[in-house]
XYZ file of C-alpha atoms in Angstrom:
524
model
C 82.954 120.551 130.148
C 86.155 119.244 127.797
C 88.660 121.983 127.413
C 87.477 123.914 124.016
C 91.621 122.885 122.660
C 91.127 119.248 123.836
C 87.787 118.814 122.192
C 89.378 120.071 118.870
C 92.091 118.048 119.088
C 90.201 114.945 119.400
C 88.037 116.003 115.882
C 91.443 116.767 113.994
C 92.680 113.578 115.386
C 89.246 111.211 113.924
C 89.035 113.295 111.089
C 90.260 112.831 107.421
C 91.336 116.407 107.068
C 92.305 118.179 109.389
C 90.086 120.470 111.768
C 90.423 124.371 111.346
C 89.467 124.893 114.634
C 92.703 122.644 115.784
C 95.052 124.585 113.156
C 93.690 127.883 114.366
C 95.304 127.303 117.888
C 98.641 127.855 117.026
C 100.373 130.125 114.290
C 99.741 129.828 110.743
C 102.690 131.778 109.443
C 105.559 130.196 108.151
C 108.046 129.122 111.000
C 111.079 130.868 110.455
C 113.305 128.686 111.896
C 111.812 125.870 110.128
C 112.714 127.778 107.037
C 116.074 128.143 107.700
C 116.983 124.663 108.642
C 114.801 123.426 105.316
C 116.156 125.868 103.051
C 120.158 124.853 104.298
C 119.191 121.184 103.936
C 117.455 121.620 100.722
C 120.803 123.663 99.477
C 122.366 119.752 98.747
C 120.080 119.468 95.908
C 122.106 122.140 93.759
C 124.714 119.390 93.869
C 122.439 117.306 91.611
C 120.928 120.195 89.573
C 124.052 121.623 88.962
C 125.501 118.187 87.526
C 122.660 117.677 85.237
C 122.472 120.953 84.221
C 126.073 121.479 83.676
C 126.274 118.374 81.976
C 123.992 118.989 79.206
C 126.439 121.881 77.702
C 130.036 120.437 78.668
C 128.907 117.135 77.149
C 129.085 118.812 73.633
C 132.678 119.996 73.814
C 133.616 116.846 75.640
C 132.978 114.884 72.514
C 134.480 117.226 70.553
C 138.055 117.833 72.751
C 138.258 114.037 74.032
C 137.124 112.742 70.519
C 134.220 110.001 71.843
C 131.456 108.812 70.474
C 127.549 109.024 70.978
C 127.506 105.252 73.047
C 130.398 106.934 74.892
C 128.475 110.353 75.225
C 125.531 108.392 76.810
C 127.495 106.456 79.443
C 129.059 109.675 80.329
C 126.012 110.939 81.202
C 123.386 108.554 82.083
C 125.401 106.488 84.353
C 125.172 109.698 86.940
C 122.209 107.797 87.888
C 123.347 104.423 88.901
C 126.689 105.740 90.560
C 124.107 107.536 92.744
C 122.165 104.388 93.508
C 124.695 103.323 95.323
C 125.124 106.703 97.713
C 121.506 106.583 97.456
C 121.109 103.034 99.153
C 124.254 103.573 101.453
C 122.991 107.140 102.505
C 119.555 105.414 104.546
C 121.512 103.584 106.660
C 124.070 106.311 107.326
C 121.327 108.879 108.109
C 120.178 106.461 111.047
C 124.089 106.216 112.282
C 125.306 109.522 111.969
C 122.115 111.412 111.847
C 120.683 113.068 108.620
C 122.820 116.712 109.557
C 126.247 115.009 109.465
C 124.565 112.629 106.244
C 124.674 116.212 104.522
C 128.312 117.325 104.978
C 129.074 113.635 104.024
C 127.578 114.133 100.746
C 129.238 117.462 100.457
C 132.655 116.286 101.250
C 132.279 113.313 98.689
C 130.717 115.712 95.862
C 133.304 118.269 96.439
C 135.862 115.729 95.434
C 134.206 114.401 92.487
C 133.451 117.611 90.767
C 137.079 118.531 91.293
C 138.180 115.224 89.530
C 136.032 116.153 86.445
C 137.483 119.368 86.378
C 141.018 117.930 86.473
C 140.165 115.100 83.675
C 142.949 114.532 81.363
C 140.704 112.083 79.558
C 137.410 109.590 79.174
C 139.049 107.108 81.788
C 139.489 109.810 84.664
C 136.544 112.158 83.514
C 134.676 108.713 84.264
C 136.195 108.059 87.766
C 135.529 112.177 88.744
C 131.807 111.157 87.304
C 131.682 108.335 90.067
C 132.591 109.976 93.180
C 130.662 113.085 92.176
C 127.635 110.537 91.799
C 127.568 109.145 95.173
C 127.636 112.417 96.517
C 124.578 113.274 94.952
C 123.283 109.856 96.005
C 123.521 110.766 99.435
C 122.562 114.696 98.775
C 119.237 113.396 96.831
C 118.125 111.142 99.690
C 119.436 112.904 102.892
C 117.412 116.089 101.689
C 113.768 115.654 101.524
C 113.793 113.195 105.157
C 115.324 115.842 107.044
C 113.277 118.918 105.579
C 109.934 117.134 105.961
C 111.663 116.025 109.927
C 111.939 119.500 110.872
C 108.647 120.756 109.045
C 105.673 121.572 111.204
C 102.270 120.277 109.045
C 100.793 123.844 108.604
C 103.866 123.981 105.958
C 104.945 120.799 105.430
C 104.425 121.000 101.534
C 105.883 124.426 101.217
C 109.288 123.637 103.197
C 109.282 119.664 101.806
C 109.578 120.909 98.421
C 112.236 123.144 98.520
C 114.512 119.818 97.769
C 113.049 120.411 94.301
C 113.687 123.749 94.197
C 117.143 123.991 94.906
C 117.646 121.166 92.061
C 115.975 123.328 89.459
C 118.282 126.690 91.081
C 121.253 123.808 90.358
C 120.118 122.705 86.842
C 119.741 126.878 86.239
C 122.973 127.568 87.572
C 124.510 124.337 85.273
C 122.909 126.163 82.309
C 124.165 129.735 83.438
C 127.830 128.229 83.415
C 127.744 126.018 80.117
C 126.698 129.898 78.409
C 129.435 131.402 80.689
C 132.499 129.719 80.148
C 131.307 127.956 75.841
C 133.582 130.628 74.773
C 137.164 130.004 76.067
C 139.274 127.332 74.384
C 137.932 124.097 74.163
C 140.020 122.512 75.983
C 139.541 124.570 79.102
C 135.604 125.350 78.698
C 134.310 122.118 79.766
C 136.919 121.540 82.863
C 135.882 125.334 83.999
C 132.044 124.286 83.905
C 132.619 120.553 85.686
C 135.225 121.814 88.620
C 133.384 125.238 89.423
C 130.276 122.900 90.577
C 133.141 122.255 93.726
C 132.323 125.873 95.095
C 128.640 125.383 96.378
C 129.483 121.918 97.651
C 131.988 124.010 100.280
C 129.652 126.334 101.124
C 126.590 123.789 101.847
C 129.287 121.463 104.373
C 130.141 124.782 106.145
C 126.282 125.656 106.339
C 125.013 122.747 107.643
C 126.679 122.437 110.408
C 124.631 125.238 111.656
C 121.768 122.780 111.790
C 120.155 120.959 114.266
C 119.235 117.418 114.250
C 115.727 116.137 113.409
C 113.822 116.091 116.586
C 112.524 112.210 115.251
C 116.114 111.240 114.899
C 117.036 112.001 118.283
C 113.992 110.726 119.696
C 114.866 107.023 118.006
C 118.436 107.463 119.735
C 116.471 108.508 123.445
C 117.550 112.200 123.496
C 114.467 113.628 124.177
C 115.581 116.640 125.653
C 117.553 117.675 122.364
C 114.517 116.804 120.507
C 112.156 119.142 122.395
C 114.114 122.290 122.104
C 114.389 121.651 118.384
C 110.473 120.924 117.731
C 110.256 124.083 120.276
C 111.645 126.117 117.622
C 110.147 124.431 114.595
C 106.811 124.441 115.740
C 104.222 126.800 115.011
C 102.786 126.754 118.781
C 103.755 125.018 122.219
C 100.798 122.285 121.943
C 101.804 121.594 118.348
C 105.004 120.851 119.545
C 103.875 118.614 122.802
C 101.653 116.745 119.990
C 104.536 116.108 117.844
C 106.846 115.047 120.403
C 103.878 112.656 121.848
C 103.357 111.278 118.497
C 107.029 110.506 117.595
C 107.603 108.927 121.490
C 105.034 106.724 120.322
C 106.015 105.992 116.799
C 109.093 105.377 117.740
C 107.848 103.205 120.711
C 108.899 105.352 123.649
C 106.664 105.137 126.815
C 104.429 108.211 127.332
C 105.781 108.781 130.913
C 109.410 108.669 129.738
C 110.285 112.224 130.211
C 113.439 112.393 130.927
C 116.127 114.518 129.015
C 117.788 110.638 127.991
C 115.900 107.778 127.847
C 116.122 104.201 126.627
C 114.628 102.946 123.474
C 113.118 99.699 123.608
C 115.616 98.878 120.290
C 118.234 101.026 119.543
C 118.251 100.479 115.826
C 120.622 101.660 113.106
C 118.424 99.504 109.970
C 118.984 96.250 111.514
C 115.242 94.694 111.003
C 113.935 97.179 109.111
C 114.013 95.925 105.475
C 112.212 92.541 106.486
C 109.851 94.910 107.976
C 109.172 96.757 104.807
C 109.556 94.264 101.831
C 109.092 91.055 103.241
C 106.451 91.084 106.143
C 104.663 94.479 105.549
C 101.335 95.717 106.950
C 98.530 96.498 104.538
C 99.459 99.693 104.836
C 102.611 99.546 104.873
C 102.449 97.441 101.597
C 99.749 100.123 100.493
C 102.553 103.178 101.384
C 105.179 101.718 99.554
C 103.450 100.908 96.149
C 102.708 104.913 96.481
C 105.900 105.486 97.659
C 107.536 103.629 93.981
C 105.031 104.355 92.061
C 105.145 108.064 91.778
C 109.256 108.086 91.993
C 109.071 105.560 89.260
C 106.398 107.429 86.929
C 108.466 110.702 87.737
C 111.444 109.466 86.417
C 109.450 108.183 83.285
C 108.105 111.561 82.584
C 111.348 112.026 79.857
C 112.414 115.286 81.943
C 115.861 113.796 82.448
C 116.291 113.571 78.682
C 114.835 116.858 78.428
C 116.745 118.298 80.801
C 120.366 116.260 79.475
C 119.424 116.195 75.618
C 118.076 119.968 75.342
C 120.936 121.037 73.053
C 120.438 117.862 70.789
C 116.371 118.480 70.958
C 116.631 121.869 70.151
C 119.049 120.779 67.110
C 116.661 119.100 65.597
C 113.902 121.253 66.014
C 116.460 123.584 63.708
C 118.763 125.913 65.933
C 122.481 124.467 65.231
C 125.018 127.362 66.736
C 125.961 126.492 69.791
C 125.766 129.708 71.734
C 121.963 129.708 70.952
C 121.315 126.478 71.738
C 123.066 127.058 75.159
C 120.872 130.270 75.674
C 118.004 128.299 74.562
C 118.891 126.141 77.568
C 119.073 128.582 80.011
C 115.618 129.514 78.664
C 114.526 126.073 80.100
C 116.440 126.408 83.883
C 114.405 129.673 83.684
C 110.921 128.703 83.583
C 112.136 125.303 85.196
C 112.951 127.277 88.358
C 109.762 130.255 88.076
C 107.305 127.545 88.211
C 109.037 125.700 91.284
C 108.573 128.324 92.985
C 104.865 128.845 92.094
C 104.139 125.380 93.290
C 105.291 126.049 96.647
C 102.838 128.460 97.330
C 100.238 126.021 96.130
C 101.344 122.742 97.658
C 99.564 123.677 101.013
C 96.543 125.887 100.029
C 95.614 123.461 96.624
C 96.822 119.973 98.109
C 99.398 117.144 96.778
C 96.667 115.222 94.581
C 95.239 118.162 92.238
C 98.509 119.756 91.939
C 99.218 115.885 90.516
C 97.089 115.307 88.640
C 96.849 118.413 86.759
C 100.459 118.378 86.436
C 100.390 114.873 84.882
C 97.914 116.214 82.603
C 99.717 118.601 80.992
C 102.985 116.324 80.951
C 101.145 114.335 78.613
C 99.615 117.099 76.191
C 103.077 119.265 75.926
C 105.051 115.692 75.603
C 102.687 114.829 72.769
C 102.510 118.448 71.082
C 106.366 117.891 71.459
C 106.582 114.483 69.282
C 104.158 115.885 66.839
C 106.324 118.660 65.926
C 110.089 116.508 65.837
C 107.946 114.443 63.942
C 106.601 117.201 61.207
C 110.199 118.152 61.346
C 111.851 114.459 60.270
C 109.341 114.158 57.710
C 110.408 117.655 56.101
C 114.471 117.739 56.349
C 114.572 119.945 53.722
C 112.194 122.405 54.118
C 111.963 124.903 56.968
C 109.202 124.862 58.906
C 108.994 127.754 61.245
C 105.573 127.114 62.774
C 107.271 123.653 63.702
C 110.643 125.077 65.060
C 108.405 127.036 67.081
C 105.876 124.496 68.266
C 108.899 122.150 69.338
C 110.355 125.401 71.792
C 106.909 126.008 73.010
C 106.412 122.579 73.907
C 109.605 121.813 75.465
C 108.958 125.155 78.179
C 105.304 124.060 78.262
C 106.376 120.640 79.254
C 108.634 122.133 81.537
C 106.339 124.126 83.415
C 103.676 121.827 83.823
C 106.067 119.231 85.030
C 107.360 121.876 87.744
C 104.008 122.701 88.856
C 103.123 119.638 90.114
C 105.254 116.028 89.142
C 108.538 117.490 90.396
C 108.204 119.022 93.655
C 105.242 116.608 94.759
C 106.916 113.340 94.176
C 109.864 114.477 96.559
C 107.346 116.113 99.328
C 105.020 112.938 98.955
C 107.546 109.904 99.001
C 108.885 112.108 102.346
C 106.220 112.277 104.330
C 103.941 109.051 103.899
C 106.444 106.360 105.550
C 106.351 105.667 108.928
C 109.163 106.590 111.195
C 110.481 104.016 111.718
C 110.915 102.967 108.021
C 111.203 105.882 106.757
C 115.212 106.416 105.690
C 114.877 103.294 103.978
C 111.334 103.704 102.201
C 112.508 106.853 100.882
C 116.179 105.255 99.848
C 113.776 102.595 97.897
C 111.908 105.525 95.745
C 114.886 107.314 95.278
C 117.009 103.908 93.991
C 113.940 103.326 91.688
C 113.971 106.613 90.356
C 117.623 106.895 89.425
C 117.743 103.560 88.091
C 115.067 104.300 85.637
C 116.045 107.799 85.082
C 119.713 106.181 84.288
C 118.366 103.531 82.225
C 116.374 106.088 79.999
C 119.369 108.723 79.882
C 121.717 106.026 78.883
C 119.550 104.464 75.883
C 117.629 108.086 74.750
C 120.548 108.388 72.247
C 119.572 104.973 71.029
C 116.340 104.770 70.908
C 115.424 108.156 69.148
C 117.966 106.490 66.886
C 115.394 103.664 66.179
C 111.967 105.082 66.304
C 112.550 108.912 65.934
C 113.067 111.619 68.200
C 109.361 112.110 67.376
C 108.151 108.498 68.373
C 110.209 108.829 71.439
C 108.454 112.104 73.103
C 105.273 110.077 71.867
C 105.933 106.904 73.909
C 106.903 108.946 76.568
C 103.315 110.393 76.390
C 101.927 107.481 76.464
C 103.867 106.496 79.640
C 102.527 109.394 81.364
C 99.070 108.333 80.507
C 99.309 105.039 82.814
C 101.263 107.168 85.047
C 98.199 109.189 85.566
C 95.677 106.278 86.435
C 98.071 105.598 88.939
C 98.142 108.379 90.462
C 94.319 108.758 90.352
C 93.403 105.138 92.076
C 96.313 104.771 94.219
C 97.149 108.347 95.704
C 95.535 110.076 98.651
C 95.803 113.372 99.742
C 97.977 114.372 102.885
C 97.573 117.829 103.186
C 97.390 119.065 106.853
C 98.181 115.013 108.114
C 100.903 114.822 110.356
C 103.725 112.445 109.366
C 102.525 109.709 112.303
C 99.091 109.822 110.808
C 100.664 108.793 107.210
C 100.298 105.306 108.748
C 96.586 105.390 109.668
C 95.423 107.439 106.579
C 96.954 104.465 104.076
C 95.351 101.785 106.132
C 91.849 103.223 105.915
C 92.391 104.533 101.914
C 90.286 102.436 99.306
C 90.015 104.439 96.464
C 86.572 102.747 95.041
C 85.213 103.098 98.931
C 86.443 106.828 98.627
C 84.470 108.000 95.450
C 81.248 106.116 97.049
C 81.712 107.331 100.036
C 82.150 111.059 98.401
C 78.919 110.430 96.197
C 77.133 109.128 98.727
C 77.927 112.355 101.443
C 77.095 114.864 98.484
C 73.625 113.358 98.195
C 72.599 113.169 101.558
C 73.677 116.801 101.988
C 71.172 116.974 99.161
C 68.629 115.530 100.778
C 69.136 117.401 103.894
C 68.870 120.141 102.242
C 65.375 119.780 100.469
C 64.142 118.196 103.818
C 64.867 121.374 105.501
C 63.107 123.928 102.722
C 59.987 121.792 102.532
């Protein structure tokens, strides 16, 4: 008779969800060490946050004290996005050559030296330069993150640790917020440097941190050290078979002989990126074609969502929804990094007990209702200039934390956790540099035009088409999206090859009614 452990193993294996029996052999608590190494790794999103965050407050005396102009005001702060394209794209290939803990004090070091550039600015020209550097250290933070957190992450937690990328962005955008409100009352003149160069301090902390680390177990597996790679997926695992499964599963994705044992062995191509792109955009699988329109698609509809605008443009919304001192409309702000960060931190909880898809989807929905209840007020609003409209004023705050919430709940932290684990090993630096490139390059092209375009069809119409965008953005995620709760990151591969979403819902009727069926067979 089969082992009672092998025979589950082999169910979780063939199934599409995985087997309780199978999860109930090891621990289901959350592995501290795990924790640790996600939450220190995670810490390089406050780099981000903090710039947007901050950015949104110092922008306003900027103008002011350097005497520039709105087109000037929105390359300031929209080209964050492109600069960190490029530490984006460059980060992928450094990850594979230095290994994603060293990636991390990379992007500290380079951050550290932007933010203290912006500090220093003694005008546009230099404030822009600072802006540059500081961007391709978030480039490299905002990539480098999410790989190694969902590396380390056992599956029984995946979701919960593989979002915390998100969450430390939202602690950053909170802590941006907390220091525009903080430092709005010295002299103009010094207010903005003091909220730009302080964003140096965490930056030191997270490149001393980090070095406390240890490597993702896959990394050294692709570079043949799998005796490092064992005692790390030792300690990250949540029991000794879950961690001889992982290490199995890797040795093979990474095309390592099963009887290779040894604490070094060779790997059949010791790759750094060389091959890889053909493999993914040129000649890819079905499902590696089908991972990477998922992959895009949900950075790309993330980033189309209008929370960078929100997040950048808060002060200006919140102007024109009828609050004009600038202490309040800072406070109001910090209002938004509030609930911004609360609701993060409920959708960690969820992320493994509700699953990736209805947290989605749900999420999605309510983007679209708050983002519409949000243009319907700015638009009552530019209709009635004269006239004060409370109940408008107050729909317009409402919607804008409403918004926020929803978008927390599910959009934020599940694009990150998603576009981390569904790419194959061997692909998957890069695939996640691609998702990440598209979603600063449309976040940057929408920061650096919002100015513009509210300009020409209303601040109203613009919340509106955003709306609208997060209508299609919904389909998407509806037809081409499945769930990966509980899947293991080498079954990412599998699950997208088999996923039709038409054969799916049939499939899903058609098991419902034969359980019917079964069922009045058996009571007549």
């Amino acid at each position: 008779m089969a082992e009672p452990k092998a025979v589950a193993k082999e169910v979780y294996e063939a199934s599409e969800i995985p087997s309780p029996a199978f999860k109930s052999l090891g621990k289901r608590r959350t592995n501290k060490y795990a924790l640790c190494c996600a939450t220190l790794a995670s810490m390089s999103s406050v780099l981000l946050g903090y710039d947007y965050g901050v950015m949104s407050g110092a922008v306003l005396f900027i103008k002011d004290d350097l005497h520039i102009n709105d087109t000037q005001v929105e390359i300031l702060v929209g080209t964050l996005c492109f600069y960190s394209l490029l530490g984006s794209a460059a980060a992928g290939r450094t990850s594979d050559w230095l290994g994603r803990r060293y990636t991390i004090v990379v992007a500290a070091v380079i951050f550290f030296v932007g933010a203290l550039m912006m500090g220093f600015a003694v005008n546009y020209a230099f404030l822009m330069v600072g802006r540059f550097v500081a961007g391709i250290g978030v480039g490299y933070a905002l990539m480098i993150a999410p790989v190694y957190t969902a590396e380390v992450s056992p599956a029984s937690c995946r979701g919960f640790l593989a979002s915390f990328p998100e969450v430390f962005i939202n602690v950053g955008i909170l802590l941006g917020y907390i220091s525009n409100y903080a430092f709005d009352r010295l002299p103009l003149h010094l207010g903005w440097r003091f909220m730009l160069g302080i964003g140096a301090i965490p930056s030191v902390f997270l490149g001393i941190s980090v070095l406390g680390m240890p490597e993702s177990p896959r990394w050294l597996i692709m570079q043949g050290r799998l005796g490092d790679a064992k005692l790390v997926l030792d300690k990250t695992s949540d029991s000794k078979e879950e961690a001889e499964l992982r290490l199995a599963e890797i040795k093979e994705a990474a095309r390592i002989p099963a009887e290779c044992n040894d604490e070094i062995v060779p790997v059949p191509e010791k790759s750094h990126g060389e091959g890889i792109w053909r493999e993914l955009l040129i000649h890819p699988t079905p499902s590696v074609r089908r991972v990477l329109i998922a992959g895009v698609g949900i950075h790309f509809f993330q980033a189309l969502s209008g929370m960078g605008t929100v997040v950048l443009y808060s002060p200006r919304i919140f102007e024109k929804a009828g609050i004009t001192n600038k202490n309040k409309l800072l406070g109001a702000t910090v209002a938004i990094g509030f609930v911004k960060t609360i609701f993060i931190l409920v959708a960690t909880i969820f992320l493994d007990k509700v699953g990736r898809r209805p947290l989605l989807l749900s999420s999605e929905a309510g983007v679209i209702l708050s983002l519409a209840g949000l243009g319907f007020g700015l638009k009552m609003l530019d209709t009635h200039p004269e006239g004060k409209m409370l109940w408008a004023t107050a729909l317009c705050i409402a919607m804008v934390l409403i918004f926020v919430a929803f978008f927390s709940i599910g959009l934020g932290p599940v694009t990150w956790v998603y576009s981390s684990e569904i790419f194959p090993l061997r692909l998957r630096a890069q695939g996640t540099s691609i998702g990440v490139a598209l979603n600063l390059v449309t976040g940057g092209v929408i920061q650096m035009t919002f100015l513009s375009l509210y300009k020409a069809i209303s601040i109203g119409g613009a919340f509106f088409l955003f709306a609208g965008i997060a209508c299609v953005g919904w389909a998407f995620f509806y037809t081409f999206l499945p769930e990966t709760q509980g899947k293991t990151l080498e079954e990412m591969e599998v699950l997208f090859g088999k996923f039709n979403w038409r054969e799916s819902i049939h499939s899903k009727q058609a098991t419902a009614t034969s359980n019917g069926d079964v069922q009045l067979g058996s009571k007549g």
